[in-house]
Short mmCIF file of C-alpha atoms in Angstrom, two decimals:
data_model
loop_
_atom_site.label_atom_id
_atom_site.label_comp_id
_atom_site.label_asym_id
_atom_site.label_seq_id
_atom_site.Cartn_x
_atom_site.Cartn_y
_atom_site.Cartn_z
CA MET A 287 78.78 -23.14 104.74
CA THR A 288 79.88 -24.65 108.01
CA THR A 289 83.08 -25.92 109.44
CA LYS A 290 83.35 -28.26 112.39
CA ILE A 291 85.44 -27.25 115.33
CA GLN A 292 86.43 -30.17 117.50
CA ARG A 293 86.92 -30.14 121.22
CA CYS A 294 89.32 -32.96 121.89
CA ASN A 295 91.07 -34.54 124.82
CA PRO A 296 94.41 -32.94 125.72
CA TYR A 297 97.08 -34.10 123.32
CA LYS A 298 100.44 -35.57 124.11
CA LEU A 299 103.52 -33.41 123.90
CA SER A 300 104.41 -32.85 120.27
CA PHE A 301 107.72 -32.03 118.67
CA LEU A 302 106.18 -28.89 117.32
CA SER A 303 105.69 -27.50 120.78
CA LEU A 304 109.21 -28.22 122.00
CA TYR A 305 110.33 -24.73 121.13
CA LEU A 306 108.89 -23.67 124.47
CA HIS A 307 111.65 -25.53 126.27
CA THR A 308 114.64 -24.41 124.25
CA ASN A 309 116.33 -22.67 127.15
CA HIS A 310 117.52 -26.06 128.38
CA CYS A 311 119.55 -27.07 125.34
CA ILE A 312 122.91 -26.35 123.79
CA PHE A 313 122.43 -24.15 120.77
CA PRO A 314 118.81 -24.06 121.90
CA TYR A 315 117.44 -22.09 119.02
CA ILE A 316 117.88 -24.75 116.37
CA TYR A 317 116.28 -27.85 117.63
CA PRO A 318 112.59 -27.10 117.19
CA LEU A 319 113.34 -27.47 113.49
CA LEU A 320 114.41 -31.04 113.97
CA SER A 321 110.88 -32.25 114.46
CA LEU A 322 109.70 -30.27 111.49
CA GLY A 323 111.64 -32.17 108.93
CA PRO A 324 113.62 -30.92 105.97
CA ILE A 325 113.37 -27.46 104.62
CA HIS A 326 114.42 -27.89 101.08
CA PRO A 327 114.53 -30.76 98.62
CA ASN A 328 118.04 -30.25 97.37
CA ILE A 329 119.66 -28.90 100.40
CA SER A 330 119.23 -30.45 103.74
CA PRO A 331 116.84 -29.05 106.32
CA ALA A 332 119.90 -28.22 108.18
CA LEU A 333 120.91 -26.35 105.15
CA PHE A 334 117.59 -24.95 105.29
CA LEU A 335 118.11 -27.03 107.19
CA PRO A 336 120.87 -28.07 104.76
CA SER A 337 118.97 -30.81 103.09
CA MET A 338 115.60 -29.77 102.63
CA ALA A 339 113.28 -32.00 100.77
CA ILE A 340 109.57 -31.97 101.20
CA THR A 341 108.33 -34.06 104.07
CA GLU A 342 105.35 -34.15 106.30
CA HIS A 343 105.59 -32.20 109.53
CA ARG A 344 104.09 -34.65 111.93
CA ASP A 345 103.16 -34.44 115.56
CA ILE A 346 104.64 -37.87 116.15
CA GLU A 347 103.72 -38.15 119.79
CA LYS A 348 100.13 -37.41 118.88
CA GLY A 349 100.07 -40.00 116.16
CA ASP A 350 99.47 -37.35 113.51
CA ASN A 351 100.80 -38.95 110.35
CA LYS A 352 98.82 -36.98 107.83
CA GLY A 353 100.41 -34.73 105.27
CA LEU A 354 99.05 -32.65 102.42
CA GLU A 355 96.08 -34.98 102.08
CA ASP A 356 95.02 -33.95 105.59
CA LEU A 357 94.54 -30.38 104.48
CA ILE A 358 92.73 -31.36 101.29
CA GLU A 359 90.37 -33.72 103.08
CA SER A 360 89.62 -31.16 105.75
CA LEU A 361 88.77 -28.49 103.21
CA ILE A 362 86.70 -30.70 100.89
CA ASP A 363 85.00 -33.21 103.13
CA ASP A 364 84.40 -32.48 106.78
CA LYS A 365 82.76 -35.86 107.24
CA THR A 366 85.98 -37.75 106.57
CA SER A 367 87.89 -36.06 109.37
CA SER A 368 84.97 -36.42 111.78
CA LYS A 369 85.07 -40.21 111.54
CA ASN A 370 88.29 -40.24 113.56
CA ALA A 371 86.91 -37.96 116.26
CA ASN A 372 84.59 -40.27 118.19
CA ASP A 373 85.68 -38.76 121.50
CA CYS A 374 85.29 -35.15 120.36
CA LYS A 375 82.45 -32.69 120.67
CA GLU A 376 81.79 -31.07 117.32
CA ILE A 377 80.57 -27.49 117.28
CA GLU A 378 79.25 -25.90 114.10
CA GLN A 379 80.98 -22.63 113.19
CA SER A 380 81.17 -20.66 109.95
CA ASP A 381 84.32 -19.48 108.20
CA SER A 382 86.50 -20.52 111.14
CA ILE A 383 89.62 -21.37 109.16
CA ALA A 384 89.71 -18.36 106.83
CA MET A 385 92.18 -16.47 109.01
CA VAL A 386 94.31 -19.60 109.49
CA LEU A 387 94.58 -20.00 105.72
CA LEU A 388 95.37 -16.31 105.21
CA SER A 389 98.01 -16.39 107.96
CA THR A 390 99.57 -19.51 106.45
CA ALA A 391 99.59 -17.95 102.99
CA VAL A 392 101.45 -14.93 104.33
CA ALA A 393 103.93 -17.03 106.31
CA VAL A 394 104.81 -19.31 103.39
CA CYS A 395 105.92 -16.25 101.44
CA GLY A 396 108.96 -16.71 103.67
CA SER A 397 109.22 -20.30 102.46
CA LEU A 398 109.01 -19.11 98.86
CA GLU A 399 111.79 -16.62 99.58
CA PHE A 400 113.80 -19.43 101.14
CA GLY A 401 113.57 -21.54 98.00
CA THR A 402 114.28 -18.58 95.75
CA CYS A 403 117.50 -17.87 97.65
CA VAL A 404 118.89 -21.39 97.72
CA GLY A 405 118.09 -21.92 94.04
CA TYR A 406 119.70 -18.67 92.91
CA SER A 407 123.31 -19.74 92.41
CA ALA A 408 122.70 -22.71 90.10
CA PRO A 409 121.51 -20.97 86.90
CA VAL A 410 123.67 -17.82 87.18
CA GLN A 411 127.16 -19.18 87.80
CA SER A 412 128.51 -18.62 84.31
CA ASP A 413 127.07 -15.12 83.85
CA ILE A 414 128.17 -13.81 87.26
CA SER A 415 131.65 -15.26 86.88
CA ILE A 416 132.06 -13.57 83.49
CA ASP A 417 130.50 -10.21 84.38
CA LEU A 418 132.40 -9.79 87.65
CA ASN A 419 135.50 -11.70 86.56
CA LEU A 420 135.28 -14.15 89.46
CA SER A 421 137.69 -17.00 89.95
CA VAL A 422 136.55 -20.50 90.88
CA ALA A 423 137.45 -19.80 94.52
CA GLU A 424 135.52 -16.52 94.55
CA TYR A 425 132.38 -18.04 93.07
CA SER A 426 132.64 -21.04 95.39
CA LEU A 427 132.72 -18.63 98.31
CA PHE A 428 129.68 -16.81 96.93
CA GLY A 429 127.76 -20.05 96.47
CA SER A 430 128.60 -21.49 99.88
CA ILE A 431 128.52 -18.43 102.13
CA VAL A 432 124.74 -18.59 102.18
CA THR A 433 125.08 -21.71 104.36
CA ILE A 434 127.19 -19.80 106.89
CA GLY A 435 124.64 -17.00 107.05
CA ALA A 436 121.77 -19.48 107.35
CA MET A 437 123.56 -21.36 110.12
CA ILE A 438 123.96 -18.17 112.16
CA GLY A 439 120.38 -17.20 111.37
CA ALA A 440 119.07 -20.56 112.58
CA VAL A 441 121.16 -20.43 115.76
CA THR A 442 119.90 -16.95 116.68
CA SER A 443 116.35 -17.32 115.41
CA GLY A 444 114.96 -18.85 118.59
CA ARG A 445 116.07 -15.96 120.75
CA ILE A 446 114.81 -13.48 118.17
CA ALA A 447 111.43 -15.19 117.80
CA ASP A 448 111.03 -15.43 121.56
CA THR A 449 111.93 -11.76 122.06
CA ILE A 450 110.03 -9.94 119.31
CA GLY A 451 107.49 -12.60 118.43
CA ARG A 452 106.92 -14.80 115.40
CA LYS A 453 105.66 -11.95 113.23
CA GLY A 454 108.53 -9.72 114.27
CA ALA A 455 111.05 -12.43 113.43
CA MET A 456 109.52 -12.94 109.98
CA ALA A 457 109.59 -9.20 109.35
CA LEU A 458 113.24 -8.96 110.41
CA SER A 459 114.11 -11.89 108.16
CA GLY A 460 112.37 -10.20 105.24
CA VAL A 461 114.36 -7.01 105.81
CA PHE A 462 117.66 -8.93 105.78
CA CYS A 463 116.69 -10.70 102.58
CA ILE A 464 115.70 -7.43 100.89
CA ALA A 465 119.04 -5.87 101.89
CA GLY A 466 120.86 -8.92 100.56
CA TRP A 467 119.12 -8.96 97.18
CA LEU A 468 119.68 -5.23 96.70
CA ALA A 469 123.38 -5.70 97.48
CA ILE A 470 123.61 -8.49 94.89
CA PHE A 471 121.72 -6.41 92.33
CA THR A 472 123.94 -3.33 92.70
CA THR A 473 127.29 -5.04 93.21
CA MET A 474 130.25 -4.41 90.95
CA GLY A 475 132.64 -6.73 92.78
CA SER A 476 132.90 -9.81 94.95
CA LEU A 477 132.78 -8.07 98.36
CA LEU A 478 129.27 -6.66 98.07
CA LEU A 479 128.18 -9.81 96.22
CA ASP A 480 129.25 -12.03 99.12
CA THR A 481 127.79 -9.63 101.68
CA GLY A 482 124.42 -9.75 99.95
CA ARG A 483 124.53 -13.54 99.74
CA PHE A 484 125.38 -13.74 103.45
CA PHE A 485 122.47 -11.43 104.34
CA THR A 486 119.99 -13.53 102.37
CA GLY A 487 121.42 -16.62 104.07
CA TYR A 488 120.91 -15.07 107.48
CA GLY A 489 117.35 -14.16 106.55
CA ILE A 490 116.41 -17.61 105.39
CA GLY A 491 118.08 -19.09 108.47
CA ILE A 492 115.49 -17.23 110.53
CA PHE A 493 112.74 -18.25 108.13
CA SER A 494 113.79 -21.88 108.50
CA PHE A 495 112.84 -21.67 112.17
CA VAL A 496 110.00 -19.24 112.44
CA VAL A 497 107.78 -20.11 109.45
CA PRO A 498 107.09 -23.76 110.35
CA ILE A 499 106.86 -22.85 114.02
CA TYR A 500 104.33 -20.09 113.34
CA ILE A 501 102.19 -22.34 111.15
CA ALA A 502 102.27 -25.14 113.70
CA GLU A 503 101.25 -22.74 116.46
CA ILE A 504 98.26 -21.23 114.68
CA ALA A 505 96.87 -24.29 112.89
CA PRO A 506 94.04 -26.46 114.26
CA LYS A 507 95.13 -30.02 115.00
CA ASN A 508 93.29 -31.51 112.03
CA LEU A 509 95.00 -29.13 109.57
CA ARG A 510 98.46 -28.92 111.11
CA GLY A 511 100.08 -31.66 109.04
CA GLY A 512 98.76 -30.36 105.74
CA LEU A 513 99.53 -26.71 106.39
CA THR A 514 103.09 -27.36 107.50
CA THR A 515 103.57 -29.48 104.38
CA LEU A 516 102.62 -26.39 102.36
CA ASN A 517 105.64 -24.69 103.92
CA GLN A 518 107.91 -27.30 102.36
CA LEU A 519 106.06 -27.27 99.05
CA MET A 520 106.61 -23.53 98.73
CA ILE A 521 110.33 -23.95 99.38
CA VAL A 522 110.60 -26.43 96.53
CA THR A 523 108.49 -24.16 94.36
CA GLY A 524 110.73 -21.17 95.08
CA SER A 525 113.82 -23.16 94.20
CA SER A 526 112.27 -24.34 90.93
CA ILE A 527 111.19 -20.80 90.05
CA SER A 528 114.76 -19.57 90.48
CA PHE A 529 116.04 -22.38 88.30
CA LEU A 530 113.51 -21.61 85.56
CA LEU A 531 113.71 -17.80 85.64
CA GLY A 532 117.49 -17.97 85.71
CA THR A 533 117.44 -19.49 82.23
CA VAL A 534 115.62 -16.49 80.69
CA VAL A 535 116.63 -13.40 82.70
CA SER A 536 119.95 -11.87 83.76
CA TRP A 537 121.42 -12.56 87.16
CA ARG A 538 120.70 -9.02 88.31
CA THR A 539 117.05 -9.28 87.27
CA LEU A 540 116.81 -12.65 89.00
CA ALA A 541 118.05 -11.00 92.18
CA LEU A 542 115.19 -8.49 91.96
CA THR A 543 112.62 -11.29 91.70
CA GLY A 544 113.80 -12.36 95.14
CA LEU A 545 112.29 -9.16 96.53
CA VAL A 546 108.73 -10.15 95.58
CA PRO A 547 108.10 -12.76 98.32
CA CYS A 548 109.59 -10.40 100.92
CA VAL A 549 107.33 -7.52 99.94
CA LEU A 550 104.26 -9.78 99.95
CA LEU A 551 105.28 -11.06 103.40
CA LEU A 552 105.83 -7.61 104.93
CA VAL A 553 102.48 -6.35 103.64
CA GLY A 554 100.65 -9.51 104.69
CA LEU A 555 102.01 -9.37 108.24
CA LEU A 556 99.91 -6.24 108.80
CA PHE A 557 96.72 -8.28 108.47
CA ILE A 558 97.37 -11.49 110.41
CA PRO A 559 97.47 -12.22 114.16
CA GLU A 560 100.50 -13.06 116.28
CA SER A 561 100.93 -16.65 117.48
CA PRO A 562 98.61 -17.20 120.47
CA ARG A 563 101.10 -19.66 121.95
CA TRP A 564 103.92 -17.12 121.93
CA LEU A 565 101.62 -14.50 123.46
CA ALA A 566 100.67 -16.94 126.21
CA LYS A 567 104.31 -17.84 126.81
CA VAL A 568 105.27 -14.20 127.42
CA GLY A 569 102.30 -13.66 129.74
CA ARG A 570 100.02 -11.73 127.39
CA GLU A 571 96.99 -13.90 128.12
CA VAL A 572 94.29 -11.49 126.95
CA GLU A 573 96.02 -10.90 123.62
CA SER A 574 96.58 -14.63 123.28
CA LYS A 575 92.87 -15.34 123.57
CA ASP A 576 92.06 -12.51 121.14
CA SER A 577 94.50 -13.98 118.64
CA LEU A 578 93.05 -17.46 119.13
CA ARG A 579 89.54 -16.13 118.58
CA ARG A 580 90.57 -14.45 115.31
CA LEU A 581 92.06 -17.74 114.16
CA ARG A 582 89.20 -20.01 115.24
CA GLY A 583 86.23 -17.77 114.51
CA ALA A 584 84.23 -15.20 116.43
CA LYS A 585 81.79 -17.76 117.85
CA ALA A 586 84.23 -20.59 118.48
CA ASN A 587 84.71 -22.00 121.96
CA ILE A 588 88.41 -21.33 122.48
CA PHE A 589 88.64 -21.96 126.21
CA ALA A 590 89.58 -25.64 126.00
CA GLU A 591 92.40 -24.91 123.56
CA ALA A 592 93.58 -21.93 125.62
CA ASP A 593 93.73 -24.12 128.74
CA GLU A 594 95.59 -26.78 126.79
CA ILE A 595 98.21 -24.24 125.66
CA HIS A 596 98.70 -23.10 129.24
CA GLU A 597 99.09 -26.66 130.53
CA THR A 598 101.57 -27.54 127.79
CA ILE A 599 103.75 -24.54 128.67
CA LEU A 600 103.80 -25.53 132.34
CA THR A 601 104.61 -29.16 131.52
CA LEU A 602 107.48 -28.33 129.18
CA GLN A 603 108.98 -25.95 131.70
CA SER A 604 109.18 -28.84 134.17
CA LEU A 605 111.25 -31.11 131.91
CA PRO A 606 114.85 -31.83 133.02
CA ARG A 607 117.69 -29.98 131.38
CA ALA A 608 119.81 -31.95 128.92
CA ARG A 609 123.60 -31.69 128.82
CA LEU A 610 125.96 -32.48 125.97
CA LEU A 611 127.66 -35.18 128.05
CA ASP A 612 124.32 -36.97 128.43
CA LEU A 613 124.58 -37.96 124.77
CA PHE A 614 127.47 -40.29 125.58
CA ASP A 615 125.36 -42.31 127.99
CA THR A 616 125.03 -45.92 126.84
CA LYS A 617 121.26 -45.46 126.63
CA TYR A 618 121.59 -42.78 123.95
CA ILE A 619 124.87 -43.30 122.14
CA LYS A 620 123.46 -45.62 119.47
CA ALA A 621 120.68 -43.14 118.66
CA VAL A 622 123.29 -40.36 118.41
CA VAL A 623 125.38 -42.48 116.03
CA ILE A 624 122.32 -43.12 113.87
CA ALA A 625 121.27 -39.46 113.76
CA VAL A 626 124.73 -38.02 113.12
CA GLY A 627 125.53 -40.82 110.69
CA LEU A 628 122.44 -40.07 108.63
CA MET A 629 123.40 -36.40 108.49
CA VAL A 630 126.88 -37.31 107.25
CA CYS A 631 125.42 -39.70 104.67
CA GLN A 632 122.98 -37.07 103.50
CA GLN A 633 125.63 -34.45 102.84
CA SER A 634 128.46 -36.69 101.63
CA GLY A 635 126.34 -37.75 98.66
CA GLY A 636 127.00 -34.30 97.18
CA ILE A 637 123.52 -32.79 97.13
CA ASN A 638 124.60 -29.23 97.89
CA GLY A 639 127.37 -29.20 95.32
CA ILE A 640 125.25 -30.72 92.57
CA GLY A 641 122.26 -28.54 93.43
CA PHE A 642 124.16 -25.26 93.79
CA TYR A 643 126.12 -25.61 90.55
CA ALA A 644 123.83 -27.70 88.33
CA SER A 645 123.99 -25.43 85.27
CA GLU A 646 127.79 -25.39 85.19
CA THR A 647 127.85 -29.15 85.63
CA PHE A 648 125.70 -29.61 82.53
CA GLN A 649 127.92 -27.30 80.52
CA THR A 650 131.01 -29.17 81.65
CA ALA A 651 129.37 -32.35 80.37
CA GLY A 652 129.21 -30.86 76.89
CA LEU A 653 125.78 -29.28 76.63
CA SER A 654 125.89 -26.13 74.51
CA SER A 655 123.96 -24.46 77.31
CA GLY A 656 123.12 -25.61 80.81
CA LYS A 657 119.61 -24.21 80.49
CA ALA A 658 117.90 -27.36 79.23
CA GLY A 659 119.32 -29.48 82.02
CA THR A 660 118.53 -26.81 84.60
CA ILE A 661 114.90 -26.62 83.45
CA ALA A 662 114.56 -30.40 83.65
CA TYR A 663 116.15 -30.31 87.12
CA ALA A 664 113.62 -27.71 88.26
CA LEU A 665 110.59 -29.50 86.85
CA ILE A 666 111.39 -32.88 88.34
CA GLN A 667 111.72 -31.73 91.96
CA ILE A 668 108.12 -30.99 92.88
CA PRO A 669 106.35 -34.17 91.69
CA VAL A 670 109.06 -36.47 93.00
CA THR A 671 109.23 -34.88 96.43
CA MET A 672 105.42 -35.04 96.70
CA LEU A 673 105.66 -38.73 95.82
CA GLY A 674 108.06 -39.11 98.73
CA VAL A 675 105.42 -37.61 101.04
CA VAL A 676 102.90 -40.21 99.90
CA LEU A 677 105.34 -43.10 100.30
CA MET A 678 106.67 -42.00 103.69
CA ASP A 679 104.10 -43.93 105.71
CA LYS A 680 103.26 -46.53 103.10
CA SER A 681 106.63 -48.09 102.36
CA GLY A 682 108.47 -47.19 105.57
CA ARG A 683 111.44 -44.97 106.34
CA ARG A 684 114.17 -47.58 106.07
CA ALA A 685 112.99 -48.87 102.70
CA LEU A 686 112.86 -45.34 101.32
CA LEU A 687 116.40 -44.66 102.50
CA LEU A 688 117.70 -47.83 100.85
CA VAL A 689 115.94 -47.10 97.55
CA SER A 690 116.93 -43.44 97.65
CA SER A 691 120.62 -44.03 98.37
CA SER A 692 120.74 -46.75 95.72
CA GLY A 693 119.31 -44.25 93.25
CA THR A 694 121.82 -41.55 94.19
CA PHE A 695 124.58 -44.11 93.63
CA LEU A 696 123.23 -44.91 90.16
CA GLY A 697 122.82 -41.22 89.27
CA CYS A 698 126.33 -40.24 90.36
CA PHE A 699 127.85 -43.30 88.73
CA LEU A 700 126.19 -42.48 85.40
CA ALA A 701 127.25 -38.83 85.61
CA GLY A 702 130.81 -39.82 86.48
CA THR A 703 130.88 -42.33 83.63
CA SER A 704 129.74 -39.65 81.19
CA PHE A 705 132.66 -37.43 82.20
CA PHE A 706 135.03 -40.39 81.92
CA PHE A 707 133.82 -41.02 78.36
CA LYS A 708 134.35 -37.35 77.56
CA GLY A 709 137.89 -37.42 78.92
CA GLN A 710 138.70 -40.55 76.91
CA GLU A 711 136.88 -39.16 73.85
CA ILE A 712 134.68 -42.20 73.42
CA LEU A 713 130.93 -42.25 72.76
CA LEU A 714 130.99 -38.44 72.78
CA GLU A 715 127.48 -38.21 71.35
CA TRP A 716 126.16 -39.96 74.47
CA VAL A 717 128.04 -37.87 77.04
CA PRO A 718 125.54 -34.98 77.47
CA LEU A 719 122.51 -37.30 77.64
CA LEU A 720 124.25 -39.58 80.13
CA ALA A 721 125.31 -36.66 82.33
CA VAL A 722 121.85 -35.07 82.38
CA SER A 723 120.21 -38.44 83.04
CA GLY A 724 122.61 -39.14 85.88
CA VAL A 725 122.00 -35.79 87.58
CA LEU A 726 118.21 -36.09 87.19
CA ILE A 727 118.23 -39.64 88.57
CA PHE A 728 120.32 -38.35 91.47
CA ILE A 729 118.00 -35.48 92.38
CA ALA A 730 114.86 -37.59 91.96
CA SER A 731 116.31 -40.32 94.17
CA PHE A 732 117.53 -37.85 96.78
CA SER A 733 114.20 -36.03 96.92
CA ILE A 734 112.21 -39.19 97.46
CA GLY A 735 114.06 -40.28 100.57
CA MET A 736 117.51 -39.04 101.58
CA GLY A 737 116.35 -35.43 101.73
CA ALA A 738 113.43 -35.95 104.09
CA VAL A 739 113.73 -39.22 105.96
CA PRO A 740 116.89 -38.51 108.03
CA TRP A 741 115.14 -35.58 109.69
CA LEU A 742 112.02 -37.57 110.39
CA ILE A 743 114.00 -40.47 111.89
CA MET A 744 116.02 -38.08 114.03
CA SER A 745 112.80 -36.63 115.43
CA GLU A 746 111.63 -40.13 116.37
CA ILE A 747 114.63 -41.81 117.99
CA PHE A 748 115.46 -39.46 120.89
CA PRO A 749 113.59 -39.09 124.20
CA LEU A 750 112.07 -35.66 124.72
CA HIS A 751 114.53 -34.41 127.33
CA ILE A 752 117.65 -34.96 125.15
CA LYS A 753 116.10 -34.15 121.80
CA GLY A 754 117.45 -30.62 121.88
CA ALA A 755 121.06 -31.44 122.71
CA ALA A 756 121.22 -34.39 120.32
CA GLY A 757 119.49 -32.49 117.56
CA SER A 758 121.83 -29.56 117.93
CA VAL A 759 124.85 -31.78 117.38
CA ALA A 760 123.29 -33.43 114.33
CA VAL A 761 122.24 -30.09 112.85
CA LEU A 762 125.69 -28.59 113.22
CA VAL A 763 127.22 -31.66 111.58
CA ASN A 764 124.79 -31.22 108.71
CA TRP A 765 125.51 -27.52 108.36
CA PHE A 766 129.23 -28.14 108.28
CA GLY A 767 128.78 -30.84 105.66
CA ALA A 768 126.63 -28.52 103.56
CA TRP A 769 129.28 -25.83 103.62
CA ALA A 770 132.15 -28.24 102.94
CA VAL A 771 130.45 -29.80 99.91
CA SER A 772 129.16 -26.54 98.43
CA TYR A 773 132.54 -24.84 98.81
CA SER A 774 134.72 -27.70 97.56
CA PHE A 775 132.54 -28.87 94.66
CA ASN A 776 133.99 -26.57 92.00
CA PHE A 777 137.53 -27.43 93.05
CA LEU A 778 136.71 -31.13 92.83
CA ILE A 779 135.18 -30.68 89.37
CA ASN A 780 138.33 -28.90 88.19
CA TRP A 781 140.40 -31.77 89.59
CA SER A 782 138.33 -34.53 87.95
CA PRO A 783 134.64 -34.40 87.02
CA ALA A 784 134.48 -38.17 86.73
CA GLY A 785 136.33 -38.65 89.99
CA THR A 786 134.03 -36.21 91.79
CA PHE A 787 130.84 -38.03 90.85
CA TRP A 788 132.36 -41.44 91.46
CA LEU A 789 133.42 -40.21 94.89
CA PHE A 790 129.82 -39.23 95.63
CA SER A 791 128.61 -42.59 94.33
CA GLY A 792 131.05 -44.31 96.69
CA PHE A 793 129.57 -42.43 99.63
CA SER A 794 126.11 -43.52 98.46
CA VAL A 795 127.23 -47.15 98.66
CA LEU A 796 128.44 -46.53 102.21
CA THR A 797 125.02 -45.01 102.97
CA VAL A 798 123.30 -48.20 101.82
CA VAL A 799 125.54 -50.24 104.14
CA PHE A 800 125.01 -47.85 107.06
CA VAL A 801 121.23 -47.91 106.69
CA ALA A 802 121.10 -51.68 106.26
CA LYS A 803 123.25 -52.31 109.35
CA LEU A 804 122.22 -49.62 111.84
CA VAL A 805 119.05 -47.72 110.95
CA PRO A 806 115.83 -49.20 112.38
CA GLU A 807 112.40 -49.10 110.78
CA THR A 808 110.27 -46.62 112.71
CA LYS A 809 107.07 -46.80 110.70
CA GLY A 810 104.02 -47.63 112.78
CA LYS A 811 105.87 -47.65 116.10
CA SER A 812 105.41 -45.43 119.11
CA LEU A 813 108.35 -43.36 120.27
CA GLU A 814 108.81 -45.66 123.24
CA GLU A 815 108.90 -48.75 121.01
CA ILE A 816 111.44 -47.10 118.69
CA GLN A 817 113.75 -46.15 121.53
CA VAL A 818 113.56 -49.63 123.08
CA SER A 819 114.33 -51.30 119.73
CA ILE A 820 117.42 -49.12 119.21
CA ASN A 821 118.96 -50.19 122.52
CA LYS A 822 118.40 -53.93 122.07
#
């Protein structure tokens, strides 16, 4: 068995390598995530990041638009990938990606933990509220405090990952998550419950940074898109697992299942190498080359890639520093409006409220149990979000946003109508079916576009030197929106279930208008072409 290792021309600066220049940005430890797309299908990548739906992690500047299919093709048919490498020297090596795959498998245990955490609150709301005698306000705090912890974790993760390394950051994150789950499992009141939820939030905030960064730093160019997509797939899978297990086990037992990915991660870290790029950045050149050799194979020629890493670090260190006030320059203000506007649209549609409290929503609609709706919710996420990956470069970003926001409008309108019928006591036999259908249409529509595309567009519309400052502002807006929606949702439902969903549907209509009027199509354009078209 042989695998081809390609020696290619030096690549252009990619978003994935921007973490090396974070010292020049406000809130510098968040923005590498911006180029990596969403971190969870129901909650934005700023949530984790708060709206995390599966998307491809692309090296846009390098023209790398492949996703999961890139990984599959590379593993099954080496000849396919070699057709696009006319300017590369191919060197035969055996078993050169085994360590890369093992390292990725270990790292995405953090992604699985991420999904498990964010999906925890939906199926257990009723049981926890009864067992611990929690009020609506107390459970809303429990459900939403994870976003505060994750925000702090994301903000501090860059400094942590740069100080103790990528592996050290993942280990620290795992420890926080373990402490959080044990606190939730043993709690007898709201204080320890909230503390545990905050700890898990902080842990996944670090994961949201370090896992995709680590994978991007260790992966060969031809596998990078596919492997980073696996990160997102595992997040969705973890969320769905929580939804499904929560219908058959107690909330304390479900908390214990959250320990499994952490234990697997901590054990696996003992057997994988540190990121060679981080080692090179901190001046440990010999260890960097040793790590690179473990990842590429004992007989691989690693010198070209090692030189490329060194040159990239020097180049990024020479970039000008961006200031917050630079964002108000006439050259950038429209791009800032687009990016921040998309973040507002993403959160105002209600994804974090609907996703966090799905089971209770179904029960409010009249289902005897929220379990059936929750199971359907869990099962629909993965195939739909993978469909979004396929359509991303086929149909275009703008078209996906328009279709997605139209679908979220329809879903929320149907759900709101079902609650209106229930309140007026008309067509009562149709209320549960209409509510479940509306919520499922909403999550399917969100996952196919509104979850992923805003993060991809944001990574495309800013010049490199202001990407950090602009991204930081957009991320913080998204985080705040995630917290506001997840905290206020239960209060809104108590006020008026129909009014709540109609409010979200109204915001979806505004999203359609915003996208139609302001958001450009970026498919098939270089970064320079995109930025020129925005300022016309």
